[in-house]
Amino acid sequence: METLKQMFKSNIREYGMVIALVSIVLFFEIVSKGVLLQPLNVTNLIQQNSYILILAIGMLLVIVAFQIDLSVGSIAAFVGAVSAILMIDYHIGVVPGILISLLIGGLAGAFQGYWVSYFKIPGFIVTLAGMLIFRGLTMTALEGQSKAPFPEVFQKMSNGFIPDILSGTSIHITTLVVGIILTLVYIFFELSHRKAKLEYNFEVIPVQFLVAKLAFVGIAINWFMYLLASYKGIPNVLILLFILIVFYTFITTKTVVGRHIYALGGNEKAAKLSGVKTERIVFWVFVNMGVLSALSGLVFAARLNAATPKAGTGFELDAIAACFIGGASTAGGIGVVMGAIIGGLVMGVMNNGMSLIGVTIDMQQTIKGLVLLLAVAFDIYTKSKQT
């Protein structure tokens, strides 16, 4: 029991958010009388929050580097508008249109990153200006009107599903097989990680706790896949999210660039004295944020099947809230990709659950604001206890 307490205390941010997410899901499942976890609603939950989760991944790196980006919603809207002009007005192919749109997002991020990193203008001011600039460009590009429809292939990026190659009838067999494979891969990596720790005489959790953890995660993965399989299977956008999560988890935990981002956020002066090219790191963090903002804008446009002048409104606030709720520190240098995803899911489940039980939009905003405030207060409290 003492080991379990110590393990929880040393990982209080991660475990706390997982417990919070599970508690919120159970609460809304009960009060919505079982509607929340219906297969159709679970699929909608993923598709409705995918663009926020994409932004949250990029925003995490920005916050870890002790910066902020308020322009992501406006860049997403601008890129959505540009993609509509390219694909609808000029009939450019879907793949070239997507690549050009991502490039434009990267250039938008580079524009802002240049002012922040080399002119030392605070990111808050630069991206506030960017928010106004790109919102204005969106209104200008669309002439204040929505533009639709997109090609059907493009729409499938957000609304499509992977095909059932195993030809299930009442249930999507391929999705169930994917769930089993993911479970086996997870168990393999957990056991490999434990073995590596033991070789270097690092402390590991007791075997009984490990078995319980593997069983819990394995059941959760397969139950989630069963819910998806009961509707139409795995959404295409979930595959995209999975790739992004794996890629950015690898970048932040296994690469020199990732370590430099955390070092920069932890102590910029110390990082610079250690040889970290801080200006370059900040620049590329904003470029990366621009590309992910563009991707988010494309997913949102594909979801709506239209580019609208008001697209992306409030995206930046949801992405920032997801990161802080997921355990990122307001002081920089702390945060993990999965934490941002869990934070985004907390916000998404709350939005969906409150809508299901009839909570008004105004009250939803109030509750979300209180949750964000409590999450940051929790971060400050746990930090004060550790010092």
mmCIF file with all atom_site columns, N, CA and C in Angstrom, residues 22-88:
data_model
loop_
_atom_site.group_PDB
_atom_site.id
_atom_site.type_symbol
_atom_site.label_atom_id
_atom_site.label_alt_id
_atom_site.label_comp_id
_atom_site.label_asym_id
_atom_site.label_entity_id
_atom_site.label_seq_id
_atom_site.pdbx_PDB_ins_code
_atom_site.Cartn_x
_atom_site.Cartn_y
_atom_site.Cartn_z
_atom_site.occupancy
_atom_site.B_iso_or_equiv
_atom_site.pdbx_formal_charge
_atom_site.auth_seq_id
_atom_site.auth_comp_id
_atom_site.auth_asym_id
_atom_site.auth_atom_id
_atom_site.pdbx_PDB_model_num
ATOM 1   N N  . VAL A 1 22 ? -11.995 9.510  -16.097 1.00 0.00 ? 22 VAL A N  1
ATOM 2   C CA . VAL A 1 22 ? -12.854 8.347  -15.848 1.00 0.00 ? 22 VAL A CA 1
ATOM 3   C C  . VAL A 1 22 ? -14.069 8.751  -15.005 1.00 0.00 ? 22 VAL A C  1
ATOM 4   N N  . SER A 1 23 ? -13.853 9.595  -14.000 1.00 0.00 ? 23 SER A N  1
ATOM 5   C CA . SER A 1 23 ? -14.949 10.034 -13.127 1.00 0.00 ? 23 SER A CA 1
ATOM 6   C C  . SER A 1 23 ? -15.983 10.843 -13.905 1.00 0.00 ? 23 SER A C  1
ATOM 7   N N  . ILE A 1 24 ? -15.500 11.744 -14.778 1.00 0.00 ? 24 ILE A N  1
ATOM 8   C CA . ILE A 1 24 ? -16.412 12.577 -15.574 1.00 0.00 ? 24 ILE A CA 1
ATOM 9   C C  . ILE A 1 24 ? -17.213 11.717 -16.543 1.00 0.00 ? 24 ILE A C  1
ATOM 10  N N  . VAL A 1 25 ? -16.540 10.739 -17.169 1.00 0.00 ? 25 VAL A N  1
ATOM 11  C CA . VAL A 1 25 ? -17.233 9.838  -18.094 1.00 0.00 ? 25 VAL A CA 1
ATOM 12  C C  . VAL A 1 25 ? -18.326 9.063  -17.362 1.00 0.00 ? 25 VAL A C  1
ATOM 13  N N  . LEU A 1 26 ? -17.998 8.505  -16.195 1.00 0.00 ? 26 LEU A N  1
ATOM 14  C CA . LEU A 1 26 ? -18.985 7.730  -15.429 1.00 0.00 ? 26 LEU A CA 1
ATOM 15  C C  . LEU A 1 26 ? -20.145 8.601  -14.975 1.00 0.00 ? 26 LEU A C  1
ATOM 16  N N  . PHE A 1 27 ? -19.829 9.832  -14.565 1.00 0.00 ? 27 PHE A N  1
ATOM 17  C CA . PHE A 1 27 ? -20.881 10.740 -14.099 1.00 0.00 ? 27 PHE A CA 1
ATOM 18  C C  . PHE A 1 27 ? -21.887 11.036 -15.217 1.00 0.00 ? 27 PHE A C  1
ATOM 19  N N  . PHE A 1 28 ? -21.374 11.429 -16.385 1.00 0.00 ? 28 PHE A N  1
ATOM 20  C CA . PHE A 1 28 ? -22.279 11.780 -17.483 1.00 0.00 ? 28 PHE A CA 1
ATOM 21  C C  . PHE A 1 28 ? -22.950 10.555 -18.090 1.00 0.00 ? 28 PHE A C  1
ATOM 22  N N  . GLU A 1 29 ? -22.299 9.391  -17.997 1.00 0.00 ? 29 GLU A N  1
ATOM 23  C CA . GLU A 1 29 ? -22.941 8.164  -18.455 1.00 0.00 ? 29 GLU A CA 1
ATOM 24  C C  . GLU A 1 29 ? -24.175 7.864  -17.593 1.00 0.00 ? 29 GLU A C  1
ATOM 25  N N  . ILE A 1 30 ? -24.066 8.127  -16.298 1.00 0.00 ? 30 ILE A N  1
ATOM 26  C CA . ILE A 1 30 ? -25.189 7.870  -15.390 1.00 0.00 ? 30 ILE A CA 1
ATOM 27  C C  . ILE A 1 30 ? -26.301 8.900  -15.584 1.00 0.00 ? 30 ILE A C  1
ATOM 28  N N  . VAL A 1 31 ? -25.921 10.190 -15.590 1.00 0.00 ? 31 VAL A N  1
ATOM 29  C CA . VAL A 1 31 ? -26.957 11.229 -15.653 1.00 0.00 ? 31 VAL A CA 1
ATOM 30  C C  . VAL A 1 31 ? -27.601 11.317 -17.045 1.00 0.00 ? 31 VAL A C  1
ATOM 31  N N  . SER A 1 32 ? -26.878 10.870 -18.078 1.00 0.00 ? 32 SER A N  1
ATOM 32  C CA . SER A 1 32 ? -27.469 10.862 -19.432 1.00 0.00 ? 32 SER A CA 1
ATOM 33  C C  . SER A 1 32 ? -28.217 9.563  -19.711 1.00 0.00 ? 32 SER A C  1
ATOM 34  N N  . LYS A 1 33 ? -28.297 8.696  -18.694 1.00 0.00 ? 33 LYS A N  1
ATOM 35  C CA . LYS A 1 33 ? -29.007 7.415  -18.793 1.00 0.00 ? 33 LYS A CA 1
ATOM 36  C C  . LYS A 1 33 ? -28.451 6.520  -19.910 1.00 0.00 ? 33 LYS A C  1
ATOM 37  N N  . GLY A 1 34 ? -27.111 6.475  -19.977 1.00 0.00 ? 34 GLY A N  1
ATOM 38  C CA . GLY A 1 34 ? -26.458 5.552  -20.899 1.00 0.00 ? 34 GLY A CA 1
ATOM 39  C C  . GLY A 1 34 ? -26.235 6.064  -22.301 1.00 0.00 ? 34 GLY A C  1
ATOM 40  N N  . VAL A 1 35 ? -26.585 7.323  -22.568 1.00 0.00 ? 35 VAL A N  1
ATOM 41  C CA . VAL A 1 35 ? -26.440 7.859  -23.936 1.00 0.00 ? 35 VAL A CA 1
ATOM 42  C C  . VAL A 1 35 ? -24.988 8.193  -24.262 1.00 0.00 ? 35 VAL A C  1
ATOM 43  N N  . LEU A 1 36 ? -24.228 8.667  -23.272 1.00 0.00 ? 36 LEU A N  1
ATOM 44  C CA . LEU A 1 36 ? -22.857 9.133  -23.521 1.00 0.00 ? 36 LEU A CA 1
ATOM 45  C C  . LEU A 1 36 ? -22.003 8.080  -24.209 1.00 0.00 ? 36 LEU A C  1
ATOM 46  N N  . LEU A 1 37 ? -22.080 6.833  -23.752 1.00 0.00 ? 37 LEU A N  1
ATOM 47  C CA . LEU A 1 37 ? -21.212 5.775  -24.271 1.00 0.00 ? 37 LEU A CA 1
ATOM 48  C C  . LEU A 1 37 ? -21.905 4.903  -25.319 1.00 0.00 ? 37 LEU A C  1
ATOM 49  N N  . GLN A 1 38 ? -22.951 5.417  -25.923 1.00 0.00 ? 38 GLN A N  1
ATOM 50  C CA . GLN A 1 38 ? -23.521 4.734  -27.086 1.00 0.00 ? 38 GLN A CA 1
ATOM 51  C C  . GLN A 1 38 ? -22.509 4.801  -28.230 1.00 0.00 ? 38 GLN A C  1
ATOM 52  N N  . PRO A 1 39 ? -22.364 3.742  -29.028 1.00 0.00 ? 39 PRO A N  1
ATOM 53  C CA . PRO A 1 39 ? -21.356 3.732  -30.112 1.00 0.00 ? 39 PRO A CA 1
ATOM 54  C C  . PRO A 1 39 ? -21.409 4.955  -31.020 1.00 0.00 ? 39 PRO A C  1
ATOM 55  N N  . LEU A 1 40 ? -22.599 5.391  -31.401 1.00 0.00 ? 40 LEU A N  1
ATOM 56  C CA . LEU A 1 40 ? -22.726 6.564  -32.271 1.00 0.00 ? 40 LEU A CA 1
ATOM 57  C C  . LEU A 1 40 ? -22.191 7.812  -31.587 1.00 0.00 ? 40 LEU A C  1
ATOM 58  N N  . ASN A 1 41 ? -22.513 7.973  -30.301 1.00 0.00 ? 41 ASN A N  1
ATOM 59  C CA . ASN A 1 41 ? -22.075 9.170  -29.579 1.00 0.00 ? 41 ASN A CA 1
ATOM 60  C C  . ASN A 1 41 ? -20.568 9.167  -29.349 1.00 0.00 ? 41 ASN A C  1
ATOM 61  N N  . VAL A 1 42 ? -19.997 7.988  -29.082 1.00 0.00 ? 42 VAL A N  1
ATOM 62  C CA . VAL A 1 42 ? -18.541 7.892  -28.902 1.00 0.00 ? 42 VAL A CA 1
ATOM 63  C C  . VAL A 1 42 ? -17.822 8.287  -30.191 1.00 0.00 ? 42 VAL A C  1
ATOM 64  N N  . THR A 1 43 ? -18.329 7.822  -31.331 1.00 0.00 ? 43 THR A N  1
ATOM 65  C CA . THR A 1 43 ? -17.746 8.193  -32.622 1.00 0.00 ? 43 THR A CA 1
ATOM 66  C C  . THR A 1 43 ? -17.858 9.692  -32.859 1.00 0.00 ? 43 THR A C  1
ATOM 67  N N  . ASN A 1 44 ? -19.026 10.257 -32.572 1.00 0.00 ? 44 ASN A N  1
ATOM 68  C CA . ASN A 1 44 ? -19.213 11.698 -32.719 1.00 0.00 ? 44 ASN A CA 1
ATOM 69  C C  . ASN A 1 44 ? -18.277 12.479 -31.807 1.00 0.00 ? 44 ASN A C  1
ATOM 70  N N  . LEU A 1 45 ? -18.074 11.962 -30.607 1.00 0.00 ? 45 LEU A N  1
ATOM 71  C CA . LEU A 1 45 ? -17.189 12.602 -29.638 1.00 0.00 ? 45 LEU A CA 1
ATOM 72  C C  . LEU A 1 45 ? -15.772 12.719 -30.197 1.00 0.00 ? 45 LEU A C  1
ATOM 73  N N  . ILE A 1 46 ? -15.296 11.666 -30.843 1.00 0.00 ? 46 ILE A N  1
ATOM 74  C CA . ILE A 1 46 ? -13.964 11.672 -31.439 1.00 0.00 ? 46 ILE A CA 1
ATOM 75  C C  . ILE A 1 46 ? -13.897 12.678 -32.590 1.00 0.00 ? 46 ILE A C  1
ATOM 76  N N  . GLN A 1 47 ? -14.877 12.621 -33.479 1.00 0.00 ? 47 GLN A N  1
ATOM 77  C CA . GLN A 1 47 ? -14.861 13.488 -34.656 1.00 0.00 ? 47 GLN A CA 1
ATOM 78  C C  . GLN A 1 47 ? -15.053 14.957 -34.288 1.00 0.00 ? 47 GLN A C  1
ATOM 79  N N  . GLN A 1 48 ? -15.864 15.233 -33.277 1.00 0.00 ? 48 GLN A N  1
ATOM 80  C CA . GLN A 1 48 ? -16.133 16.607 -32.877 1.00 0.00 ? 48 GLN A CA 1
ATOM 81  C C  . GLN A 1 48 ? -14.948 17.264 -32.174 1.00 0.00 ? 48 GLN A C  1
ATOM 82  N N  . ASN A 1 49 ? -14.104 16.466 -31.549 1.00 0.00 ? 49 ASN A N  1
ATOM 83  C CA . ASN A 1 49 ? -12.992 17.030 -30.774 1.00 0.00 ? 49 ASN A CA 1
ATOM 84  C C  . ASN A 1 49 ? -11.635 16.812 -31.420 1.00 0.00 ? 49 ASN A C  1
ATOM 85  N N  . SER A 1 50 ? -11.590 16.184 -32.583 1.00 0.00 ? 50 SER A N  1
ATOM 86  C CA . SER A 1 50 ? -10.315 15.839 -33.212 1.00 0.00 ? 50 SER A CA 1
ATOM 87  C C  . SER A 1 50 ? -9.462  17.070 -33.490 1.00 0.00 ? 50 SER A C  1
ATOM 88  N N  . TYR A 1 51 ? -10.068 18.145 -33.986 1.00 0.00 ? 51 TYR A N  1
ATOM 89  C CA . TYR A 1 51 ? -9.283  19.327 -34.341 1.00 0.00 ? 51 TYR A CA 1
ATOM 90  C C  . TYR A 1 51 ? -8.727  20.034 -33.106 1.00 0.00 ? 51 TYR A C  1
ATOM 91  N N  . ILE A 1 52 ? -9.447  19.959 -31.982 1.00 0.00 ? 52 ILE A N  1
ATOM 92  C CA . ILE A 1 52 ? -8.925  20.538 -30.739 1.00 0.00 ? 52 ILE A CA 1
ATOM 93  C C  . ILE A 1 52 ? -7.753  19.700 -30.215 1.00 0.00 ? 52 ILE A C  1
ATOM 94  N N  . LEU A 1 53 ? -7.864  18.375 -30.318 1.00 0.00 ? 53 LEU A N  1
ATOM 95  C CA . LEU A 1 53 ? -6.784  17.497 -29.856 1.00 0.00 ? 53 LEU A CA 1
ATOM 96  C C  . LEU A 1 53 ? -5.522  17.696 -30.699 1.00 0.00 ? 53 LEU A C  1
ATOM 97  N N  . ILE A 1 54 ? -5.696  17.918 -32.000 1.00 0.00 ? 54 ILE A N  1
ATOM 98  C CA . ILE A 1 54 ? -4.541  18.200 -32.868 1.00 0.00 ? 54 ILE A CA 1
ATOM 99  C C  . ILE A 1 54 ? -3.863  19.484 -32.422 1.00 0.00 ? 54 ILE A C  1
ATOM 100 N N  . LEU A 1 55 ? -4.657  20.518 -32.158 1.00 0.00 ? 55 LEU A N  1
ATOM 101 C CA . LEU A 1 55 ? -4.095  21.781 -31.681 1.00 0.00 ? 55 LEU A CA 1
ATOM 102 C C  . LEU A 1 55 ? -3.426  21.622 -30.316 1.00 0.00 ? 55 LEU A C  1
ATOM 103 N N  . ALA A 1 56 ? -4.015  20.807 -29.455 1.00 0.00 ? 56 ALA A N  1
ATOM 104 C CA . ALA A 1 56 ? -3.478  20.624 -28.097 1.00 0.00 ? 56 ALA A CA 1
ATOM 105 C C  . ALA A 1 56 ? -2.076  20.026 -28.132 1.00 0.00 ? 56 ALA A C  1
ATOM 106 N N  . ILE A 1 57 ? -1.819  19.136 -29.100 1.00 0.00 ? 57 ILE A N  1
ATOM 107 C CA . ILE A 1 57 ? -0.483  18.540 -29.218 1.00 0.00 ? 57 ILE A CA 1
ATOM 108 C C  . ILE A 1 57 ? 0.554   19.615 -29.519 1.00 0.00 ? 57 ILE A C  1
ATOM 109 N N  . GLY A 1 58 ? 0.237   20.472 -30.502 1.00 0.00 ? 58 GLY A N  1
ATOM 110 C CA . GLY A 1 58 ? 1.169   21.556 -30.830 1.00 0.00 ? 58 GLY A CA 1
ATOM 111 C C  . GLY A 1 58 ? 1.276   22.579 -29.723 1.00 0.00 ? 58 GLY A C  1
ATOM 112 N N  . MET A 1 59 ? 0.138   22.894 -29.093 1.00 0.00 ? 59 MET A N  1
ATOM 113 C CA . MET A 1 59 ? 0.138   23.897 -28.024 1.00 0.00 ? 59 MET A CA 1
ATOM 114 C C  . MET A 1 59 ? 0.947   23.422 -26.827 1.00 0.00 ? 59 MET A C  1
ATOM 115 N N  . LEU A 1 60 ? 0.976   22.114 -26.594 1.00 0.00 ? 60 LEU A N  1
ATOM 116 C CA . LEU A 1 60 ? 1.771   21.592 -25.485 1.00 0.00 ? 60 LEU A CA 1
ATOM 117 C C  . LEU A 1 60 ? 3.237   21.981 -25.647 1.00 0.00 ? 60 LEU A C  1
ATOM 118 N N  . LEU A 1 61 ? 3.788   21.812 -26.858 1.00 0.00 ? 61 LEU A N  1
ATOM 119 C CA . LEU A 1 61 ? 5.184   22.161 -27.093 1.00 0.00 ? 61 LEU A CA 1
ATOM 120 C C  . LEU A 1 61 ? 5.411   23.654 -26.888 1.00 0.00 ? 61 LEU A C  1
ATOM 121 N N  . VAL A 1 62 ? 4.442   24.469 -27.307 1.00 0.00 ? 62 VAL A N  1
ATOM 122 C CA . VAL A 1 62 ? 4.544   25.917 -27.120 1.00 0.00 ? 62 VAL A CA 1
ATOM 123 C C  . VAL A 1 62 ? 4.574   26.260 -25.635 1.00 0.00 ? 62 VAL A C  1
ATOM 124 N N  . ILE A 1 63 ? 3.684   25.651 -24.866 1.00 0.00 ? 63 ILE A N  1
ATOM 125 C CA . ILE A 1 63 ? 3.602   25.948 -23.432 1.00 0.00 ? 63 ILE A CA 1
ATOM 126 C C  . ILE A 1 63 ? 4.826   25.400 -22.696 1.00 0.00 ? 63 ILE A C  1
ATOM 127 N N  . VAL A 1 64 ? 5.282   24.210 -23.076 1.00 0.00 ? 64 VAL A N  1
ATOM 128 C CA . VAL A 1 64 ? 6.488   23.643 -22.454 1.00 0.00 ? 64 VAL A CA 1
ATOM 129 C C  . VAL A 1 64 ? 7.685   24.569 -22.692 1.00 0.00 ? 64 VAL A C  1
ATOM 130 N N  . ALA A 1 65 ? 7.737   25.207 -23.862 1.00 0.00 ? 65 ALA A N  1
ATOM 131 C CA . ALA A 1 65 ? 8.818   26.149 -24.177 1.00 0.00 ? 65 ALA A CA 1
ATOM 132 C C  . ALA A 1 65 ? 8.598   27.508 -23.523 1.00 0.00 ? 65 ALA A C  1
ATOM 133 N N  . PHE A 1 66 ? 7.598   27.605 -22.650 1.00 0.00 ? 66 PHE A N  1
ATOM 134 C CA . PHE A 1 66 ? 7.249   28.823 -21.910 1.00 0.00 ? 66 PHE A CA 1
ATOM 135 C C  . PHE A 1 66 ? 6.825   29.953 -22.851 1.00 0.00 ? 66 PHE A C  1
ATOM 136 N N  . GLN A 1 67 ? 5.999   29.580 -23.841 1.00 0.00 ? 67 GLN A N  1
ATOM 137 C CA . GLN A 1 67 ? 5.403   30.542 -24.755 1.00 0.00 ? 67 GLN A CA 1
ATOM 138 C C  . GLN A 1 67 ? 3.897   30.331 -24.766 1.00 0.00 ? 67 GLN A C  1
ATOM 139 N N  . ILE A 1 68 ? 3.210   31.100 -25.577 1.00 0.00 ? 68 ILE A N  1
ATOM 140 C CA . ILE A 1 68 ? 1.766   30.946 -25.761 1.00 0.00 ? 68 ILE A CA 1
ATOM 141 C C  . ILE A 1 68 ? 1.439   31.325 -27.195 1.00 0.00 ? 68 ILE A C  1
ATOM 142 N N  . ASP A 1 69 ? 0.380   30.733 -27.752 1.00 0.00 ? 69 ASP A N  1
ATOM 143 C CA . ASP A 1 69 ? -0.031  31.049 -29.125 1.00 0.00 ? 69 ASP A CA 1
ATOM 144 C C  . ASP A 1 69 ? -1.546  31.251 -29.155 1.00 0.00 ? 69 ASP A C  1
ATOM 145 N N  . LEU A 1 70 ? -1.948  32.502 -29.359 1.00 0.00 ? 70 LEU A N  1
ATOM 146 C CA . LEU A 1 70 ? -3.367  32.852 -29.394 1.00 0.00 ? 70 LEU A CA 1
ATOM 147 C C  . LEU A 1 70 ? -3.942  32.860 -30.806 1.00 0.00 ? 70 LEU A C  1
ATOM 148 N N  . SER A 1 71 ? -3.102  32.590 -31.793 1.00 0.00 ? 71 SER A N  1
ATOM 149 C CA . SER A 1 71 ? -3.519  32.750 -33.189 1.00 0.00 ? 71 SER A CA 1
ATOM 150 C C  . SER A 1 71 ? -3.975  31.447 -33.844 1.00 0.00 ? 71 SER A C  1
ATOM 151 N N  . VAL A 1 72 ? -3.913  30.319 -33.115 1.00 0.00 ? 72 VAL A N  1
ATOM 152 C CA . VAL A 1 72 ? -4.124  29.020 -33.763 1.00 0.00 ? 72 VAL A CA 1
ATOM 153 C C  . VAL A 1 72 ? -5.513  28.891 -34.390 1.00 0.00 ? 72 VAL A C  1
ATOM 154 N N  . GLY A 1 73 ? -6.541  29.436 -33.735 1.00 0.00 ? 73 GLY A N  1
ATOM 155 C CA . GLY A 1 73 ? -7.884  29.364 -34.290 1.00 0.00 ? 73 GLY A CA 1
ATOM 156 C C  . GLY A 1 73 ? -8.011  30.162 -35.574 1.00 0.00 ? 73 GLY A C  1
ATOM 157 N N  . SER A 1 74 ? -7.380  31.336 -35.610 1.00 0.00 ? 74 SER A N  1
ATOM 158 C CA . SER A 1 74 ? -7.438  32.178 -36.809 1.00 0.00 ? 74 SER A CA 1
ATOM 159 C C  . SER A 1 74 ? -6.640  31.567 -37.955 1.00 0.00 ? 74 SER A C  1
ATOM 160 N N  . ILE A 1 75 ? -5.496  30.954 -37.643 1.00 0.00 ? 75 ILE A N  1
ATOM 161 C CA . ILE A 1 75 ? -4.715  30.276 -38.690 1.00 0.00 ? 75 ILE A CA 1
ATOM 162 C C  . ILE A 1 75 ? -5.499  29.095 -39.236 1.00 0.00 ? 75 ILE A C  1
ATOM 163 N N  . ALA A 1 76 ? -6.157  28.342 -38.347 1.00 0.00 ? 76 ALA A N  1
ATOM 164 C CA . ALA A 1 76 ? -6.981  27.209 -38.790 1.00 0.00 ? 76 ALA A CA 1
ATOM 165 C C  . ALA A 1 76 ? -8.083  27.680 -39.736 1.00 0.00 ? 76 ALA A C  1
ATOM 166 N N  . ALA A 1 77 ? -8.725  28.809 -39.385 1.00 0.00 ? 77 ALA A N  1
ATOM 167 C CA . ALA A 1 77 ? -9.782  29.347 -40.235 1.00 0.00 ? 77 ALA A CA 1
ATOM 168 C C  . ALA A 1 77 ? -9.224  29.814 -41.576 1.00 0.00 ? 77 ALA A C  1
ATOM 169 N N  . PHE A 1 78 ? -8.076  30.489 -41.547 1.00 0.00 ? 78 PHE A N  1
ATOM 170 C CA . PHE A 1 78 ? -7.457  31.011 -42.774 1.00 0.00 ? 78 PHE A CA 1
ATOM 171 C C  . PHE A 1 78 ? -7.052  29.875 -43.708 1.00 0.00 ? 78 PHE A C  1
ATOM 172 N N  . VAL A 1 79 ? -6.441  28.851 -43.150 1.00 0.00 ? 79 VAL A N  1
ATOM 173 C CA . VAL A 1 79 ? -6.033  27.705 -43.971 1.00 0.00 ? 79 VAL A CA 1
ATOM 174 C C  . VAL A 1 79 ? -7.250  26.982 -44.530 1.00 0.00 ? 79 VAL A C  1
ATOM 175 N N  . GLY A 1 80 ? -8.311  26.866 -43.733 1.00 0.00 ? 80 GLY A N  1
ATOM 176 C CA . GLY A 1 80 ? -9.546  26.275 -44.235 1.00 0.00 ? 80 GLY A CA 1
ATOM 177 C C  . GLY A 1 80 ? -10.092 27.057 -45.415 1.00 0.00 ? 80 GLY A C  1
ATOM 178 N N  . ALA A 1 81 ? -10.017 28.393 -45.318 1.00 0.00 ? 81 ALA A N  1
ATOM 179 C CA . ALA A 1 81 ? -10.482 29.245 -46.413 1.00 0.00 ? 81 ALA A CA 1
ATOM 180 C C  . ALA A 1 81 ? -9.621  29.057 -47.658 1.00 0.00 ? 81 ALA A C  1
ATOM 181 N N  . VAL A 1 82 ? -8.301  29.021 -47.471 1.00 0.00 ? 82 VAL A N  1
ATOM 182 C CA . VAL A 1 82 ? -7.384  28.835 -48.603 1.00 0.00 ? 82 VAL A CA 1
ATOM 183 C C  . VAL A 1 82 ? -7.613  27.487 -49.267 1.00 0.00 ? 82 VAL A C  1
ATOM 184 N N  . SER A 1 83 ? -7.799  26.430 -48.449 1.00 0.00 ? 83 SER A N  1
ATOM 185 C CA . SER A 1 83 ? -8.027  25.094 -49.012 1.00 0.00 ? 83 SER A CA 1
ATOM 186 C C  . SER A 1 83 ? -9.314  25.068 -49.831 1.00 0.00 ? 83 SER A C  1
ATOM 187 N N  . ALA A 1 84 ? -10.331 25.797 -49.383 1.00 0.00 ? 84 ALA A N  1
ATOM 188 C CA . ALA A 1 84 ? -11.592 25.854 -50.132 1.00 0.00 ? 84 ALA A CA 1
ATOM 189 C C  . ALA A 1 84 ? -11.401 26.556 -51.472 1.00 0.00 ? 84 ALA A C  1
ATOM 190 N N  . ILE A 1 85 ? -10.662 27.637 -51.460 1.00 0.00 ? 85 ILE A N  1
ATOM 191 C CA . ILE A 1 85 ? -10.394 28.361 -52.711 1.00 0.00 ? 85 ILE A CA 1
ATOM 192 C C  . ILE A 1 85 ? -9.620  27.468 -53.679 1.00 0.00 ? 85 ILE A C  1
ATOM 193 N N  . LEU A 1 86 ? -8.632  26.748 -53.154 1.00 0.00 ? 86 LEU A N  1
ATOM 194 C CA . LEU A 1 86 ? -7.807  25.888 -54.011 1.00 0.00 ? 86 LEU A CA 1
ATOM 195 C C  . LEU A 1 86 ? -8.622  24.734 -54.594 1.00 0.00 ? 86 LEU A C  1
ATOM 196 N N  . MET A 1 87 ? -9.383  24.046 -53.745 1.00 0.00 ? 87 MET A N  1
ATOM 197 C CA . MET A 1 87 ? -10.069 22.817 -54.180 1.00 0.00 ? 87 MET A CA 1
ATOM 198 C C  . MET A 1 87 ? -11.410 23.077 -54.852 1.00 0.00 ? 87 MET A C  1
ATOM 199 N N  . ILE A 1 88 ? -12.119 24.105 -54.404 1.00 0.00 ? 88 ILE A N  1
ATOM 200 C CA . ILE A 1 88 ? -13.456 24.361 -54.948 1.00 0.00 ? 88 ILE A CA 1
ATOM 201 C C  . ILE A 1 88 ? -13.401 25.320 -56.139 1.00 0.00 ? 88 ILE A C  1
#
